[in-house]
Short mmCIF file of C-alpha atoms and ligand atoms in Angstrom, two decimals:
data_model
loop_
_atom_site.label_atom_id
_atom_site.label_comp_id
_atom_site.label_asym_id
_atom_site.label_seq_id
_atom_site.Cartn_x
_atom_site.Cartn_y
_atom_site.Cartn_z
CA UNK A 1 115.86 69.94 121.28
CA UNK A 2 117.75 70.83 118.59
CA UNK A 3 118.02 69.45 115.37
CA UNK A 4 122.54 69.35 114.06
CA UNK A 5 122.01 68.45 110.49
CA UNK A 6 125.83 67.47 110.62
CA UNK A 7 126.15 64.80 113.01
CA UNK A 8 124.20 62.66 111.39
CA UNK A 9 124.23 63.17 108.44
CA UNK A 10 120.70 62.61 107.57
CA UNK A 11 118.30 64.15 109.74
CA UNK A 12 115.62 62.15 108.60
CA UNK A 13 116.91 58.71 109.57
CA UNK A 14 114.68 56.64 112.16
CA UNK A 15 116.84 57.31 114.94
CA UNK A 16 115.98 60.72 115.15
CA UNK A 17 112.40 59.84 113.49
CA UNK A 18 110.94 61.95 116.68
CA UNK A 19 112.25 65.18 116.71
CA UNK A 20 112.11 65.04 112.91
CA UNK A 21 108.80 64.64 112.92
CA UNK A 22 107.61 67.39 115.49
CA UNK A 23 110.00 69.48 113.54
CA UNK A 24 108.36 68.99 110.27
CA UNK A 25 105.01 69.80 112.08
CA UNK A 26 106.73 73.20 112.75
CA UNK A 27 107.41 73.68 109.61
CA UNK A 28 103.57 72.73 108.45
CA UNK A 29 102.47 75.27 111.05
CA UNK A 30 104.74 77.87 109.21
CA UNK A 31 103.40 77.39 105.78
CA UNK A 32 99.67 77.35 107.21
CA UNK A 33 99.91 80.63 109.26
CA UNK A 34 101.51 82.39 106.73
CA UNK A 35 98.94 81.54 104.45
CA UNK A 36 96.12 82.82 106.46
CA UNK A 37 97.29 85.65 107.31
CA UNK A 38 95.46 88.35 106.01
CA UNK A 39 98.35 90.62 104.53
CA UNK A 40 100.24 90.34 100.85
CA UNK A 41 103.27 90.89 102.73
CA UNK A 42 104.34 91.89 105.98
CA UNK A 43 107.37 93.73 105.30
CA UNK A 44 107.74 95.65 102.21
CA UNK A 45 111.86 96.66 101.35
CA UNK A 46 113.87 97.86 97.77
CA UNK A 47 114.98 95.38 96.29
CA UNK A 48 118.53 96.39 97.12
CA UNK A 49 118.27 96.40 100.22
CA UNK A 50 116.96 92.56 100.11
CA UNK A 51 119.52 91.97 98.23
CA UNK A 52 121.45 92.91 100.96
CA UNK A 53 119.87 91.35 103.60
CA UNK A 54 119.69 87.79 102.15
CA UNK A 55 122.56 87.54 99.46
CA UNK A 56 125.32 86.42 101.72
CA UNK A 57 128.51 84.05 102.02
CA UNK A 58 127.82 80.40 102.67
CA UNK A 59 129.50 80.01 106.58
CA UNK A 60 132.02 77.90 108.06
CA UNK A 61 130.62 76.55 110.87
CA UNK A 62 127.39 74.25 110.86
CA UNK A 63 123.43 75.79 112.67
CA UNK A 64 121.44 73.89 114.34
CA UNK A 65 118.54 73.07 112.44
CA UNK A 66 116.16 74.93 114.21
CA UNK A 67 118.38 77.94 114.31
CA UNK A 68 117.89 77.98 110.41
CA UNK A 69 114.22 77.77 110.47
CA UNK A 70 114.21 80.35 112.73
CA UNK A 71 116.36 83.01 110.27
CA UNK A 72 113.77 81.94 107.68
CA UNK A 73 111.02 82.88 109.34
CA UNK A 74 112.54 86.20 110.73
CA UNK A 75 114.21 87.80 107.79
CA UNK A 76 112.47 86.01 104.57
CA UNK A 77 109.24 84.65 105.24
CA UNK A 78 107.92 88.26 105.97
CA UNK A 79 108.72 89.54 102.61
CA UNK A 80 107.40 86.63 100.63
CA UNK A 81 103.80 87.30 98.31
CA UNK A 82 101.47 85.62 100.11
CA UNK A 83 99.23 85.00 97.22
CA UNK A 84 96.05 83.73 99.92
CA UNK A 85 96.26 87.13 101.27
CA UNK A 86 92.19 88.05 100.24
CA UNK A 87 93.70 90.91 98.97
CA UNK A 88 95.90 89.37 96.40
CA UNK A 89 93.69 90.19 93.60
CA UNK A 90 96.44 89.30 90.80
CA UNK A 91 97.92 86.61 88.97
CA UNK A 92 96.63 82.97 89.02
CA UNK A 93 96.38 80.83 91.87
CA UNK A 94 96.69 80.56 95.90
CA UNK A 95 97.42 76.98 95.75
CA UNK A 96 96.30 76.04 99.51
CA UNK A 97 93.88 73.46 98.11
CA UNK A 98 94.24 71.33 101.66
CA UNK A 99 94.74 67.97 98.91
CA UNK A 100 96.81 69.02 96.69
CA UNK A 101 99.28 70.83 99.61
CA UNK A 102 99.95 66.87 100.52
CA UNK A 103 99.96 65.76 97.12
CA UNK A 104 102.93 68.32 96.89
CA UNK A 105 104.07 67.10 100.52
CA UNK A 106 104.02 63.49 99.73
CA UNK A 107 105.65 63.96 96.54
CA UNK A 108 108.73 65.16 98.70
CA UNK A 109 108.81 62.98 101.10
CA UNK A 110 108.32 59.75 98.33
CA UNK A 111 111.20 61.10 95.84
CA UNK A 112 109.89 59.17 92.50
CA UNK A 113 111.18 59.86 89.74
CA UNK A 114 109.04 60.03 86.55
CA UNK A 115 111.88 59.50 83.91
CA UNK A 116 111.48 55.89 84.31
CA UNK A 117 108.83 53.66 85.76
CA UNK A 118 109.72 50.30 86.44
CA UNK A 119 112.17 51.44 89.24
CA UNK A 120 112.00 54.89 89.94
CA UNK A 121 108.20 55.48 90.12
CA UNK A 122 106.40 52.44 90.35
CA UNK A 123 102.94 53.81 90.95
CA UNK A 124 103.70 56.90 90.36
CA UNK A 125 103.59 56.75 86.39
CA UNK A 126 99.74 55.29 86.59
CA UNK A 127 99.11 58.24 88.77
CA UNK A 128 100.38 60.43 86.20
CA UNK A 129 98.75 58.75 83.28
CA UNK A 130 95.52 58.98 85.23
CA UNK A 131 95.61 62.72 85.81
CA UNK A 132 96.51 62.70 81.75
CA UNK A 133 93.32 60.85 81.32
CA UNK A 134 90.97 62.71 83.84
CA UNK A 135 91.95 66.03 82.14
CA UNK A 136 91.88 64.33 78.34
CA UNK A 137 88.37 63.49 79.20
CA UNK A 138 87.37 66.61 80.46
CA UNK A 139 88.44 68.25 77.69
CA UNK A 140 86.38 65.69 75.36
CA UNK A 141 89.38 63.93 73.85
CA UNK A 142 88.62 60.45 73.54
CA UNK A 143 90.98 57.83 75.70
CA UNK A 144 91.81 54.30 74.76
CA UNK A 145 90.51 51.84 77.26
CA UNK A 146 93.39 51.40 80.48
CA UNK A 147 94.21 47.95 78.98
CA UNK A 148 95.91 49.41 75.68
CA UNK A 149 98.12 51.56 77.55
CA UNK A 150 100.73 49.73 76.83
CA UNK A 151 103.53 52.70 76.40
CA UNK A 152 103.55 55.99 76.76
CA UNK A 153 102.58 56.40 73.56
CA UNK A 154 99.32 55.63 74.05
CA UNK A 155 98.50 58.29 76.83
CA UNK A 156 98.20 61.26 74.99
CA UNK A 157 99.93 63.87 77.10
CA UNK A 158 102.58 64.46 79.12
CA UNK A 159 103.18 66.57 82.34
CA UNK A 160 105.31 69.34 82.79
CA UNK A 161 106.50 72.21 84.37
CA UNK A 162 105.02 75.10 83.58
CA UNK A 163 102.36 76.03 80.26
CA UNK A 164 106.09 77.71 78.69
CA UNK A 165 107.27 74.14 78.59
CA UNK A 166 104.50 72.88 77.67
CA UNK A 167 103.77 75.26 75.15
CA UNK A 168 107.50 74.24 73.48
CA UNK A 169 106.70 71.26 73.49
CA UNK A 170 103.95 71.88 71.35
CA UNK A 171 106.03 73.99 68.79
CA UNK A 172 108.50 70.93 68.50
CA UNK A 173 105.68 68.84 67.25
CA UNK A 174 104.24 71.17 65.49
CA UNK A 175 108.35 72.09 63.42
CA UNK A 176 108.33 68.14 63.37
CA UNK A 177 104.86 68.09 61.36
CA UNK A 178 105.93 70.06 59.67
CA UNK A 179 109.29 69.11 58.30
CA UNK A 180 109.89 65.48 59.98
CA UNK A 181 113.44 64.66 60.53
CA UNK A 182 114.06 68.61 61.35
CA UNK A 183 114.97 67.02 65.15
CA UNK A 184 118.24 65.10 63.76
CA UNK A 185 118.90 67.04 60.65
CA UNK A 186 118.68 70.47 61.74
CA UNK A 187 116.52 73.16 61.13
CA UNK A 188 116.18 74.36 57.09
CA UNK A 189 114.81 77.36 55.46
CA UNK A 190 113.50 78.56 58.95
CA UNK A 191 110.89 80.62 56.50
CA UNK A 192 108.82 77.61 56.15
CA UNK A 193 107.65 77.56 60.06
CA UNK A 194 105.80 80.52 60.09
CA UNK A 195 103.59 80.39 63.19
CA UNK A 196 100.24 82.51 63.47
CA UNK A 197 99.49 84.09 67.10
CA UNK A 198 96.77 86.68 67.89
CA UNK A 199 98.08 90.69 67.85
CA UNK A 200 98.60 91.70 71.34
CA UNK A 201 97.63 89.37 73.09
CA UNK A 202 99.30 86.22 72.83
CA UNK A 203 101.51 84.93 75.53
CA UNK A 204 105.83 85.56 75.09
CA UNK A 205 106.15 81.54 75.51
CA UNK A 206 105.20 81.05 71.87
CA UNK A 207 107.55 83.04 70.64
CA UNK A 208 110.15 82.58 72.99
CA UNK A 209 109.92 78.60 72.13
CA UNK A 210 110.36 79.07 68.77
CA UNK A 211 113.36 80.36 69.58
CA UNK A 212 114.77 77.62 71.48
CA UNK A 213 113.79 75.26 68.64
CA UNK A 214 115.53 76.32 66.44
CA UNK A 215 113.27 78.43 63.34
CA UNK A 216 113.85 81.74 64.69
CA UNK A 217 111.43 85.03 64.90
CA UNK A 218 108.79 83.21 62.69
CA UNK A 219 105.66 84.55 64.38
CA UNK A 220 103.26 85.92 62.19
CA UNK A 221 100.91 88.36 63.95
CA UNK A 222 97.27 88.63 62.74
CA UNK A 223 94.94 90.80 63.87
CA UNK A 224 92.10 90.89 66.33
CA UNK A 225 88.63 92.01 67.34
CA UNK A 226 87.21 92.01 71.10
CA UNK A 227 90.26 90.10 71.93
CA UNK A 228 89.57 87.07 68.72
CA UNK A 229 91.27 86.47 65.52
CA UNK A 230 89.18 88.75 63.23
CA UNK A 231 88.98 85.77 60.82
CA UNK A 232 88.92 87.27 57.41
CA UNK A 233 92.22 88.75 58.22
CA UNK A 234 93.05 85.53 59.44
CA UNK A 235 92.37 83.69 55.83
CA UNK A 236 94.40 86.07 54.55
CA UNK A 237 97.55 85.88 56.79
CA UNK A 238 97.05 81.92 55.17
CA UNK A 239 96.52 82.77 51.93
CA UNK A 240 99.82 85.20 52.21
CA UNK A 241 101.77 82.64 53.75
CA UNK A 242 100.77 79.77 52.52
CA UNK A 243 102.96 77.01 52.23
CA UNK A 244 105.09 78.87 55.23
CA UNK A 245 102.96 78.19 57.94
CA UNK A 246 104.16 75.45 60.61
CA UNK A 247 101.03 76.16 63.34
CA UNK A 248 98.28 78.43 64.10
CA UNK A 249 97.94 79.53 68.28
CA UNK A 250 94.37 80.27 70.02
CA UNK A 251 94.47 81.48 73.40
CA UNK A 252 90.89 79.30 75.44
CA UNK A 253 91.64 82.66 77.68
CA UNK A 254 94.59 84.54 76.80
CA UNK A 255 97.26 85.57 79.46
CA UNK A 256 95.39 89.28 79.62
CA UNK A 257 91.50 89.55 79.45
CA UNK A 258 90.76 85.25 79.69
CA UNK A 259 88.85 85.86 76.19
CA UNK A 260 88.16 82.55 75.00
CA UNK A 261 88.83 82.02 71.53
CA UNK A 262 86.10 81.41 68.73
CA UNK A 263 87.61 77.55 68.81
CA UNK A 264 85.44 75.87 65.64
CA UNK A 265 85.63 79.00 63.47
CA UNK A 266 89.18 78.91 63.88
CA UNK A 267 89.73 74.98 63.57
CA UNK A 268 87.51 75.34 59.95
CA UNK A 269 89.25 78.61 58.58
CA UNK A 270 92.24 76.98 58.98
CA UNK A 271 91.67 73.39 57.63
CA UNK A 272 90.13 75.02 55.00
CA UNK A 273 93.55 77.10 53.55
CA UNK A 274 95.86 74.17 54.55
CA UNK A 275 94.69 70.78 56.37
CA UNK A 276 98.47 70.15 57.27
CA UNK A 277 98.76 73.00 59.86
CA UNK A 278 99.14 72.55 63.08
CA UNK A 279 96.47 73.50 65.58
CA UNK A 280 97.30 74.68 69.07
CA UNK A 281 94.98 75.33 72.02
CA UNK A 282 96.94 77.58 75.02
CA UNK A 283 94.38 77.22 77.34
CA UNK A 284 96.33 77.81 80.86
CA UNK A 285 93.27 79.63 81.78
CA UNK A 286 90.73 78.08 79.71
CA UNK A 287 90.74 74.36 81.12
CA UNK A 288 88.72 75.82 83.94
CA UNK A 289 85.52 76.38 81.26
CA UNK A 290 86.51 72.23 80.97
CA UNK A 291 84.89 71.76 84.22
CA UNK A 292 81.39 72.93 83.99
CA UNK A 293 78.35 72.34 81.92
CA UNK A 294 77.65 75.26 81.40
CA UNK A 295 80.18 76.87 80.38
CA UNK A 296 82.17 73.92 78.35
CA UNK A 297 80.39 75.07 74.81
CA UNK A 298 82.85 78.22 75.49
CA UNK A 299 85.52 75.48 74.34
CA UNK A 300 83.40 73.87 71.43
CA UNK A 301 85.53 72.72 68.87
CA UNK A 302 88.80 71.99 70.71
CA UNK A 303 88.97 68.53 70.55
CA UNK A 304 89.62 69.38 66.49
CA UNK A 305 92.89 70.99 67.33
CA UNK A 306 96.39 68.36 67.64
CA UNK A 307 97.77 69.88 70.54
CA UNK A 308 96.32 71.69 73.69
CA UNK A 309 98.19 73.41 76.58
CA UNK A 310 96.92 73.18 79.82
CA UNK A 311 97.92 74.96 83.54
CA UNK A 312 96.68 72.79 86.29
CA UNK A 313 98.42 75.74 88.58
CA UNK A 314 96.67 78.82 87.67
CA UNK A 315 93.76 77.72 87.91
CA UNK A 316 93.03 74.37 90.35
CA UNK A 317 94.51 75.74 93.39
CA UNK A 318 97.13 73.47 93.17
CA UNK A 319 100.84 75.04 94.36
CA UNK A 320 103.09 75.66 91.58
CA UNK A 321 104.28 74.06 89.86
CA UNK A 322 102.28 72.11 87.22
CA UNK A 323 101.29 71.66 83.33
CA UNK A 324 100.36 69.73 80.64
CA UNK A 325 100.76 69.37 77.14
CA UNK A 326 97.70 66.94 75.51
CA UNK A 327 98.07 65.79 72.00
CA UNK A 328 94.93 65.07 69.86
CA UNK A 329 96.65 62.11 68.87
CA UNK A 330 98.68 60.32 71.16
CA UNK A 331 101.56 58.57 68.80
CA UNK A 332 102.32 62.23 67.48
CA UNK A 333 104.46 62.33 70.51
CA UNK A 334 107.02 59.92 69.16
CA UNK A 335 108.44 62.62 66.51
CA UNK A 336 110.12 64.16 69.33
CA UNK A 337 110.93 61.21 71.72
CA UNK A 338 114.25 60.89 72.70
CA UNK A 339 116.70 57.18 73.02
CA UNK A 340 119.30 57.03 75.56
CA UNK A 341 120.55 54.27 77.70
CA UNK A 342 120.26 56.29 80.46
CA UNK A 343 116.58 56.70 80.24
CA UNK A 344 115.14 53.10 80.36
CA UNK A 345 113.53 52.12 77.06
CA UNK A 346 110.99 50.78 78.57
CA UNK A 347 107.49 51.48 77.82
CA UNK A 348 106.18 53.71 80.58
CA UNK A 349 109.17 55.62 81.06
CA UNK A 350 108.23 58.76 80.85
CA UNK A 351 111.72 60.30 80.46
CA UNK A 352 111.12 59.43 76.49
CA UNK A 353 108.65 61.82 75.89
CA UNK A 354 109.16 65.32 77.42
CA UNK A 355 111.26 67.10 75.51
CA UNK A 356 113.54 69.73 78.05
CA UNK A 357 113.00 67.15 81.25
CA UNK A 358 115.59 64.84 82.37
CA UNK A 359 114.50 63.97 86.04
CA UNK A 360 110.90 64.85 87.06
CA UNK A 361 109.40 64.74 90.74
CA UNK A 362 106.05 63.34 90.66
CA UNK A 363 104.21 66.99 90.26
CA UNK A 364 101.37 64.95 89.12
CA UNK A 365 100.44 63.87 93.05
CA UNK A 366 99.24 67.39 94.19
CA UNK A 367 96.52 67.46 91.13
CA UNK A 368 95.39 63.87 91.87
CA UNK A 369 94.70 64.09 95.01
CA UNK A 370 92.74 67.50 94.54
CA UNK A 371 91.04 66.38 91.60
CA UNK A 372 89.57 63.07 93.71
CA UNK A 373 88.57 65.39 96.25
CA UNK A 374 86.94 67.50 94.18
CA UNK A 375 85.33 65.10 92.16
CA UNK A 376 83.50 66.26 88.86
CA UNK A 377 80.82 67.99 90.19
CA UNK A 378 83.54 70.02 93.11
CA UNK A 379 85.11 71.06 89.80
CA UNK A 380 82.46 72.36 88.11
CA UNK A 381 80.77 74.13 91.25
CA UNK A 382 84.76 76.12 91.70
CA UNK A 383 84.88 76.93 88.20
CA UNK A 384 81.62 78.22 88.43
CA UNK A 385 81.69 80.02 91.10
CA UNK A 386 85.22 81.92 89.87
CA UNK A 387 83.31 83.27 87.00
CA UNK A 388 80.38 84.14 89.30
CA UNK A 389 82.43 86.29 91.04
CA UNK A 390 84.25 88.22 88.06
CA UNK A 391 80.59 88.74 86.68
CA UNK A 392 79.74 90.12 90.35
CA UNK A 393 82.82 92.04 90.42
CA UNK A 394 82.39 93.55 86.93
CA UNK A 395 78.94 94.89 88.02
CA UNK A 396 80.10 96.74 91.17
CA UNK A 397 82.81 98.24 88.49
CA UNK A 398 80.08 99.43 85.74
CA UNK A 399 78.54 101.27 89.38
CA UNK A 400 81.65 103.47 89.19
CA UNK A 401 80.85 106.23 86.71
CA UNK A 402 85.23 106.70 86.80
CA UNK A 403 85.95 103.14 86.14
CA UNK A 404 86.35 101.49 82.29
CA UNK A 405 85.84 98.16 81.87
CA UNK A 406 87.50 96.52 78.65
CA UNK A 407 85.79 93.38 77.96
CA UNK A 408 82.84 91.31 79.31
CA UNK A 409 84.60 88.26 80.81
CA UNK A 410 84.37 84.90 79.99
CA UNK A 411 86.21 83.73 82.49
CA UNK A 412 87.68 84.95 86.11
CA UNK A 413 89.25 88.08 84.98
CA UNK A 414 87.79 91.57 84.88
CA UNK A 415 90.78 93.94 82.81
CA UNK A 416 89.45 97.77 83.54
CA UNK A 417 90.64 101.28 83.38
CA UNK A 418 90.42 104.69 85.74
CA UNK A 419 89.27 107.66 83.01
CA UNK A 420 90.82 110.96 84.84
CA UNK A 421 87.94 113.82 85.51
CA UNK A 422 86.65 115.34 82.39
CA UNK A 423 88.02 112.37 79.98
CA UNK A 424 84.76 110.67 79.47
CA UNK A 425 84.46 107.34 77.42
CA UNK A 426 83.32 108.07 73.91
CA UNK A 427 85.12 107.46 71.34
CA UNK A 428 87.77 108.48 69.85
CA UNK A 429 89.14 110.22 72.90
CA UNK A 430 92.36 112.07 71.45
CA UNK A 431 96.03 110.19 71.60
CA UNK A 432 96.78 112.71 74.61
CA UNK A 433 94.26 111.81 76.50
CA UNK A 434 94.72 107.75 76.36
CA UNK A 435 98.42 109.19 77.04
CA UNK A 436 96.38 110.56 80.30
CA UNK A 437 94.92 107.60 81.13
CA UNK A 438 98.01 105.18 80.66
CA UNK A 439 99.76 107.68 82.59
CA UNK A 440 97.10 107.91 85.54
CA UNK A 441 97.24 103.96 85.66
CA UNK A 442 100.26 103.00 85.96
CA UNK A 443 100.99 105.48 88.61
CA UNK A 444 98.05 103.63 90.33
CA UNK A 445 99.37 100.67 90.01
CA UNK A 446 102.95 101.14 91.01
CA UNK A 447 101.65 103.43 94.19
CA UNK A 448 99.10 100.01 94.82
CA UNK A 449 102.34 97.84 94.80
CA UNK A 450 104.72 100.21 96.79
CA UNK A 451 102.09 100.48 98.98
CA UNK A 452 101.58 96.21 99.60
CA UNK A 453 97.87 96.16 100.86
CA UNK A 454 96.06 95.39 97.65
CA UNK A 455 97.78 93.23 94.16
CA UNK A 456 95.78 94.27 91.00
CA UNK A 457 98.03 92.98 87.34
CA UNK A 458 99.37 95.17 85.04
CA UNK A 459 100.14 95.03 81.31
CA UNK A 460 99.50 96.44 77.82
CA UNK A 461 96.73 95.75 75.99
CA UNK A 462 95.04 96.84 73.09
CA UNK A 463 91.73 98.49 73.04
CA UNK A 464 89.98 95.68 70.99
CA UNK A 465 86.60 96.82 71.27
CA UNK A 466 87.70 100.51 70.60
CA UNK A 467 85.68 101.67 73.81
CA UNK A 468 88.45 104.27 74.11
CA UNK A 469 90.39 104.62 70.82
CA UNK A 470 90.67 101.96 68.08
CA UNK A 471 94.37 100.96 67.91
CA UNK A 472 95.11 102.16 70.78
CA UNK A 473 97.36 100.24 73.54
CA UNK A 474 96.08 100.49 77.14
CA UNK A 475 97.78 99.90 79.99
CA UNK A 476 94.91 98.57 82.19
CA UNK A 477 94.63 97.17 85.65
CA UNK A 478 92.86 93.76 85.94
CA UNK A 479 91.08 92.15 88.59
CA UNK A 480 91.27 87.99 88.97
CA UNK A 481 88.80 86.23 90.55
CA UNK A 482 90.41 82.93 91.51
CA UNK A 483 90.56 83.23 95.44
CA UNK A 484 88.06 82.29 97.45
CA UNK A 485 88.70 84.07 100.28
CA UNK A 486 88.15 87.08 98.51
CA UNK A 487 84.61 88.37 98.88
CA UNK A 488 82.29 90.82 98.00
CA UNK A 489 83.45 93.00 100.42
CA UNK A 490 86.94 93.06 99.49
CA UNK A 491 86.04 93.55 95.82
CA UNK A 492 83.87 96.83 96.52
CA UNK A 493 87.01 97.72 98.91
CA UNK A 494 89.46 97.50 96.20
CA UNK A 495 87.57 99.42 93.36
CA UNK A 496 86.88 102.51 95.92
CA UNK A 497 90.38 102.01 97.25
CA UNK A 498 91.58 102.09 93.25
CA UNK A 499 89.36 105.19 92.07
CA UNK A 500 90.25 107.20 95.13
CA UNK A 501 94.39 106.71 94.32
CA UNK A 502 93.30 107.74 90.39
CA UNK A 503 91.67 111.13 91.95
CA UNK A 504 95.07 111.75 94.05
CA UNK A 505 97.05 110.88 91.54
CA UNK A 506 95.54 112.63 88.61
CA UNK A 507 96.84 115.75 89.19
CA UNK A 508 100.14 114.88 89.23
CA UNK A 509 98.94 114.01 85.22
CA UNK A 510 99.60 116.73 82.14
C1 PLP B 601 101.48 81.55 81.88
C2 PLP B 601 100.44 81.35 81.19
C3 PLP B 601 101.28 80.55 80.17
C4 PLP B 601 103.02 80.40 80.30
O1 PLP B 601 102.63 78.97 81.35
P1 PLP B 601 104.10 79.00 82.56
O2 PLP B 601 103.31 77.91 83.73
O3 PLP B 601 104.26 80.27 83.74
O4 PLP B 601 104.96 78.34 82.37
C5 PLP B 601 101.40 80.08 78.64
N1 PLP B 601 100.41 80.56 78.01
C6 PLP B 601 99.16 81.76 78.74
C7 PLP B 601 97.76 81.55 77.85
C8 PLP B 601 99.45 82.02 80.43
O5 PLP B 601 98.60 82.50 80.99
#
């Protein structure tokens, strides 16, 4: 059989139903085989080689669909990274929950557009509303009775494509809260839009968002201790910049060590200094703590914040992409609403309350399916398993004399460094020794990436507990416990691998 997409404009016409169905079943098998492969990569090539292989002009002649699939499988797929490999310990989630994959596929097939409701997404809009309410409920934000959901401004949240868009929307809300109608009149006196962020551990999306919403470089970095705000420093910054602060950002799980901020304390300090400041929590990682009665205490105080970003595509086993911005007061989204005769001005049109996004697919269906199949109990188990796996990894790591853990894990991340022979974790180690530690850990990461057998993440990180040297910037390796296929044996193996590589590479470092 050979399907040609040229003779019949659409292969998905009823006449071709059988052939299309067979073909798409094959595609599902290709996808699952990919996820089930043990390796992260089947093939590793330099970027220029991949460029020269894949960047070509569109041929004139048509090709059978079979042939295109075959060419994809042969040349492109082996180069793709497989986050579901048990050796992929690097980032967020593997996106392999079967229910969420089903939701993702059905969203493709149904082609709903969440921009409007009445004709574009008659039921999808309400699935999206249900999911937003479930997320709100897990965090502890209240929900009005269903009968009182009369418009999108009664829901208290929006689905976006990622934490970056959610954070950018939050910064627009903060800007409008500080100086109403800036959206229409333009930015005046940009220095009134200061935003406090924790030094060295913030996510770049906040600074980018401030640039995008036109207030410029207004981030004010405040010192941290143990990857949380130094509250005395926060108080001083609020006093020093009084009247010039539009928002304070707190991380429920920063993107490096996933340390959860003491939210209630930050709230109390900020509100005492200036009750009009917009309080935003970036809970891209911290959402997971909301699933479990054992972990939820870490988020104490979150419901006092004006807005919360969550990133289910990082912590809920759903395929990319899916984020939500939730707001304490649902009506606050009016401040960033768009009115257009292209978006229906109907009560349930999400296009009105989702800045930066026009046409939007049914992103929330994969989460709806995932949450319904797990239920509250399943979500709690998922969160608890991940956190206990991170603690187990930490315990294994502590048995290695040359590996040093840089924090106690709150959630699923564990950051650590290899210490070259002769360097003891007794502060303060010299600046020269910090350079050696960083050089060897960067080599370890480079080598690991090039070999492709394991994947650990790397980034800069302040030595915020002063385990080595107060004020030093380290380049640690990071393990992430979000992968259900990673076993204890894998954890022990990767630690041995890092220790061995460190031993092999430390001789190259001066
Ligand atoms: C990943 C991340 C973001 C950005 O989210 P995307 O989904 O990548 O757009 C924002 N904040 C934190 C803390 C993150 O870890």
